[in-house]
């Protein structure tokens, strides 16, 4: 799976919606269930899937899926 | 080189790693038919693949736009039978059915996967819950969710389960036998915590409603009598605190004073709450922080912060008894979890989340245990498997000399450790039982003849060694012991048996102990099933009582008439007003008696003390002894004066332990009540029967005693009246009154 597909699997699992489709532009603005609690869960799930720890600054800078992809690329 | 498709066809399971297979799939897929054929081959090659592998395949199919392609759907459907021969295929099939809008078909496939019962597949439980709910099968969804909630301590997984619970709220509430209103006071973030606590209680059949004052307002909530917190009228108040609020410097000049001041402030909060509502208070104690700039000195010197925290905890235990508050041993939970990982500095600084999210399940487990104990729902029976659970090996195959128990074998030592632990549980009143697939003689042999065994046959109140399925055996056991299955814990090394029992008897607690005996004790201990708030003398005698029941049963069969039987029992009933000595046992009975219980009012300690303080109330306990043993305190009657008519007693509670049913003790209790009422000038007794799913046994209780049925309540509760002048005492001649 490419990083976006992998993120999509994580989002689907957390939002319990197997048909959810996300793209780099997906953000709390167009995915209303994405609140601050959801972000905590998603960050934890990504950390587990990729076996890494986000820094606090990285977490603070996450506003959309593209931000996540940038971090994952930088960490690869 | 062969075409990728041929490569897949000619390979055997184990030949290709998942990466290689995915690469090949990538080469040969894309067209509807070819993709389906490749999937069939992949299922054959990777029958038990991880979820991630399956997800990667589905993601590929999606990227080829196949999911909505009718040709792909048709070829997939045509190959479904072949695909579903493997776990991987079942999972793919379930996922596809779900996307193609067929939740019933998806549920069927997930259920087949679930039947395997392998813990690594546990995550399909949440998929199953989702499709059951989509298909409107809410009760099954709730039951599956309950199983999902008990299979892991993984924060992410449990949080997802907790979200599903909220979506099922209306139905989940209905399947719970109890509800409880919980007020949670915590100065920091509770967003991640509360859902998990709700889930943990749901697992126990308790529906929790929460009142959690907004971040940073917990002081106001306690101090303002008009706060929404008190308006909510919580039955349980959790005072969650951490070492930070103690505000202790690394060194306290006067450590005794420092500790005393902190305790005083806490006790003041308890008093304020107790003065306003009759709630059970659960106070967290304080964790000795992992970080201390003074290191070793923090504990070595009395002035050190760690020393003072310990002092405060010591004082808390003492004060909690005086003020009837329950302590949650937060320090112990944090230590057991591991203090270095207990806190996550990032989560703390950015979200005021403490402890770390991954530690929350452990904390919640501790809180559930305390709440469960407070409601009188502590587990009573531990049912044990034999082969590879109580001893290593299989007695029917390995023979008496072949099984491992005790040294020198390390495995044998692990099994012995479990026997010792369980033996200690029995000493404090937990009933032990055996449920094993074995020939009975084989199963008994080690207890009789193996020197390494710690447990003996008479440690068990029930012994089922046969070839029937375990759920049937457990049901029979519950009938024989006259106890609800919801008070059972089932310990078995076989994942299949565990899954079977979980599915058939969702009310039985089935811990995932794995199959490594080294971990059995630790896992069982971590669950806190038998964690009680107090210990009564009856607890210590319980196992003996149940064993003697069997002898009593034998005498009943041999005695000619019921009268002969009752006479032969030589019963003596001591009774008297409820006081501090018997209070723990009375609370226990109020909390857990289900069958012989007219009103099932679950008074907590605070409520009961209010009634006891009323001089016009009559609160009476009954103990029953017979020639076999002391049954202990087994009956309670609570009569309170009617608000409108002081010469009328409302029978607030009348209950009797099920182990003494059929001994005419209820008649004896009635006679005592009638006499007391007359001597106090009471003219009328008002009885109330509140039907529950378990108390039909006492439906006719009041009529049998001569009460007249009056107009009932719209909610189904029935009222009965007796004028004391017309009341006639009932036969109870075989019970001696020592007074």
PDB file of C-alpha atoms in Angstrom, chain B residues 117-222:
ATOM      1  CA  UNK B 117     -11.886 -17.876  17.756  1.00  0.00           C
ATOM      2  CA  UNK B 118      -8.216 -17.083  17.255  1.00  0.00           C
ATOM      3  CA  UNK B 119      -7.280 -13.982  19.274  1.00  0.00           C
ATOM      4  CA  UNK B 120      -5.238 -12.399  16.464  1.00  0.00           C
ATOM      5  CA  UNK B 121      -8.476 -12.253  14.520  1.00  0.00           C
ATOM      6  CA  UNK B 122     -10.227 -10.512  17.324  1.00  0.00           C
ATOM      7  CA  UNK B 123     -10.473  -7.383  15.302  1.00  0.00           C
ATOM      8  CA  UNK B 124     -13.151  -8.966  13.100  1.00  0.00           C
ATOM      9  CA  UNK B 125     -15.410  -8.688  16.131  1.00  0.00           C
ATOM     10  CA  UNK B 126     -15.659  -4.953  15.561  1.00  0.00           C
ATOM     11  CA  UNK B 127     -16.313  -5.504  11.854  1.00  0.00           C
ATOM     12  CA  UNK B 128     -19.019  -7.937  12.854  1.00  0.00           C
ATOM     13  CA  UNK B 129     -20.564  -5.432  15.242  1.00  0.00           C
ATOM     14  CA  UNK B 130     -20.638  -2.855  12.462  1.00  0.00           C
ATOM     15  CA  UNK B 131     -22.414  -5.049   9.902  1.00  0.00           C
ATOM     16  CA  UNK B 132     -24.833  -6.458  12.478  1.00  0.00           C
ATOM     17  CA  UNK B 133     -25.793  -2.921  13.429  1.00  0.00           C
ATOM     18  CA  UNK B 134     -26.123  -1.906   9.770  1.00  0.00           C
ATOM     19  CA  UNK B 135     -28.411  -4.879   9.263  1.00  0.00           C
ATOM     20  CA  UNK B 136     -30.558  -3.899  12.242  1.00  0.00           C
ATOM     21  CA  UNK B 137     -29.512  -6.900  14.374  1.00  0.00           C
ATOM     22  CA  UNK B 138     -28.865  -4.763  17.427  1.00  0.00           C
ATOM     23  CA  UNK B 139     -28.991  -7.368  20.145  1.00  0.00           C
ATOM     24  CA  UNK B 140     -26.421  -9.562  18.424  1.00  0.00           C
ATOM     25  CA  UNK B 141     -24.343  -6.458  17.794  1.00  0.00           C
ATOM     26  CA  UNK B 142     -24.376  -5.638  21.523  1.00  0.00           C
ATOM     27  CA  UNK B 143     -23.434  -9.162  22.480  1.00  0.00           C
ATOM     28  CA  UNK B 144     -20.549  -9.217  20.013  1.00  0.00           C
ATOM     29  CA  UNK B 145     -19.404  -5.839  21.258  1.00  0.00           C
ATOM     30  CA  UNK B 146     -19.352  -7.175  24.777  1.00  0.00           C
ATOM     31  CA  UNK B 147     -17.022  -9.942  23.671  1.00  0.00           C
ATOM     32  CA  UNK B 148     -14.855  -7.478  21.787  1.00  0.00           C
ATOM     33  CA  UNK B 149     -14.535  -5.397  24.946  1.00  0.00           C
ATOM     34  CA  UNK B 150     -13.074  -8.269  26.909  1.00  0.00           C
ATOM     35  CA  UNK B 151     -10.538  -9.619  24.455  1.00  0.00           C
ATOM     36  CA  UNK B 152      -7.747  -7.064  24.705  1.00  0.00           C
ATOM     37  CA  UNK B 153      -6.257  -4.124  26.565  1.00  0.00           C
ATOM     38  CA  UNK B 154      -5.186  -2.316  23.451  1.00  0.00           C
ATOM     39  CA  UNK B 155      -6.161   1.332  23.700  1.00  0.00           C
ATOM     40  CA  UNK B 156      -6.852   1.854  19.994  1.00  0.00           C
ATOM     41  CA  UNK B 157      -8.991  -1.238  19.689  1.00  0.00           C
ATOM     42  CA  UNK B 158     -10.992  -0.525  22.825  1.00  0.00           C
ATOM     43  CA  UNK B 159     -11.527   3.072  21.787  1.00  0.00           C
ATOM     44  CA  UNK B 160     -13.010   1.932  18.506  1.00  0.00           C
ATOM     45  CA  UNK B 161     -15.234  -0.482  20.415  1.00  0.00           C
ATOM     46  CA  UNK B 162     -16.252   2.395  22.690  1.00  0.00           C
ATOM     47  CA  UNK B 163     -17.289   4.465  19.688  1.00  0.00           C
ATOM     48  CA  UNK B 164     -19.441   1.641  18.422  1.00  0.00           C
ATOM     49  CA  UNK B 165     -21.005   1.400  21.850  1.00  0.00           C
ATOM     50  CA  UNK B 166     -22.091   5.019  21.667  1.00  0.00           C
ATOM     51  CA  UNK B 167     -23.667   4.396  18.298  1.00  0.00           C
ATOM     52  CA  UNK B 168     -25.570   1.450  19.782  1.00  0.00           C
ATOM     53  CA  UNK B 169     -26.430   3.350  22.948  1.00  0.00           C
ATOM     54  CA  UNK B 170     -30.200   2.891  22.845  1.00  0.00           C
ATOM     55  CA  UNK B 171     -29.936  -0.869  22.424  1.00  0.00           C
ATOM     56  CA  UNK B 172     -26.905  -1.344  24.637  1.00  0.00           C
ATOM     57  CA  UNK B 173     -28.697   0.329  27.505  1.00  0.00           C
ATOM     58  CA  UNK B 174     -31.517  -2.192  27.143  1.00  0.00           C
ATOM     59  CA  UNK B 175     -29.285  -5.285  27.350  1.00  0.00           C
ATOM     60  CA  UNK B 176     -27.671  -4.083  30.590  1.00  0.00           C
ATOM     61  CA  UNK B 177     -29.131  -5.457  33.815  1.00  0.00           C
ATOM     62  CA  UNK B 178     -28.023  -2.405  35.810  1.00  0.00           C
ATOM     63  CA  UNK B 179     -27.571   1.277  35.261  1.00  0.00           C
ATOM     64  CA  UNK B 180     -25.387   3.523  37.338  1.00  0.00           C
ATOM     65  CA  UNK B 181     -24.946   7.289  37.385  1.00  0.00           C
ATOM     66  CA  UNK B 182     -21.313   8.220  37.746  1.00  0.00           C
ATOM     67  CA  UNK B 183     -19.922  11.611  38.568  1.00  0.00           C
ATOM     68  CA  UNK B 184     -16.278  11.885  37.565  1.00  0.00           C
ATOM     69  CA  UNK B 185     -14.206  14.695  39.021  1.00  0.00           C
ATOM     70  CA  UNK B 186     -10.816  15.094  37.426  1.00  0.00           C
ATOM     71  CA  UNK B 187      -8.871  18.297  36.829  1.00  0.00           C
ATOM     72  CA  UNK B 188      -7.550  17.215  33.404  1.00  0.00           C
ATOM     73  CA  UNK B 189      -8.712  15.758  30.090  1.00  0.00           C
ATOM     74  CA  UNK B 190     -11.267  12.957  30.312  1.00  0.00           C
ATOM     75  CA  UNK B 191     -12.252  12.681  26.632  1.00  0.00           C
ATOM     76  CA  UNK B 192     -10.324   9.498  26.010  1.00  0.00           C
ATOM     77  CA  UNK B 193     -11.036   8.015  29.393  1.00  0.00           C
ATOM     78  CA  UNK B 194     -14.805   8.216  29.838  1.00  0.00           C
ATOM     79  CA  UNK B 195     -15.660   6.198  26.687  1.00  0.00           C
ATOM     80  CA  UNK B 196     -13.391   3.393  27.860  1.00  0.00           C
ATOM     81  CA  UNK B 197     -14.941   3.357  31.322  1.00  0.00           C
ATOM     82  CA  UNK B 198     -18.408   3.221  29.775  1.00  0.00           C
ATOM     83  CA  UNK B 199     -17.265   0.289  27.651  1.00  0.00           C
ATOM     84  CA  UNK B 200     -15.647  -1.516  30.587  1.00  0.00           C
ATOM     85  CA  UNK B 201     -18.848  -1.294  32.600  1.00  0.00           C
ATOM     86  CA  UNK B 202     -20.980  -2.305  29.610  1.00  0.00           C
ATOM     87  CA  UNK B 203     -18.853  -5.445  29.407  1.00  0.00           C
ATOM     88  CA  UNK B 204     -20.023  -6.194  32.956  1.00  0.00           C
ATOM     89  CA  UNK B 205     -23.665  -5.631  32.110  1.00  0.00           C
ATOM     90  CA  UNK B 206     -23.749  -2.166  33.694  1.00  0.00           C
ATOM     91  CA  UNK B 207     -24.921   0.862  31.735  1.00  0.00           C
ATOM     92  CA  UNK B 208     -23.181   4.000  32.955  1.00  0.00           C
ATOM     93  CA  UNK B 209     -24.345   7.563  32.607  1.00  0.00           C
ATOM     94  CA  UNK B 210     -21.761  10.217  33.254  1.00  0.00           C
ATOM     95  CA  UNK B 211     -21.600  13.685  34.628  1.00  0.00           C
ATOM     96  CA  UNK B 212     -18.136  15.124  34.095  1.00  0.00           C
ATOM     97  CA  UNK B 213     -17.745  18.808  34.957  1.00  0.00           C
ATOM     98  CA  UNK B 214     -15.852  20.675  32.238  1.00  0.00           C
ATOM     99  CA  UNK B 215     -12.093  20.867  32.318  1.00  0.00           C
ATOM    100  CA  UNK B 216     -10.831  22.734  35.355  1.00  0.00           C
ATOM    101  CA  UNK B 217     -14.167  23.191  37.164  1.00  0.00           C
ATOM    102  CA  UNK B 218     -14.182  20.237  39.522  1.00  0.00           C
ATOM    103  CA  UNK B 219     -13.766  22.375  42.652  1.00  0.00           C
ATOM    104  CA  UNK B 220     -16.796  24.490  41.769  1.00  0.00           C
ATOM    105  CA  UNK B 221     -18.770  21.320  41.081  1.00  0.00           C
ATOM    106  CA  UNK B 222     -18.206  20.130  44.644  1.00  0.00           C
TER     107      UNK B 222
END
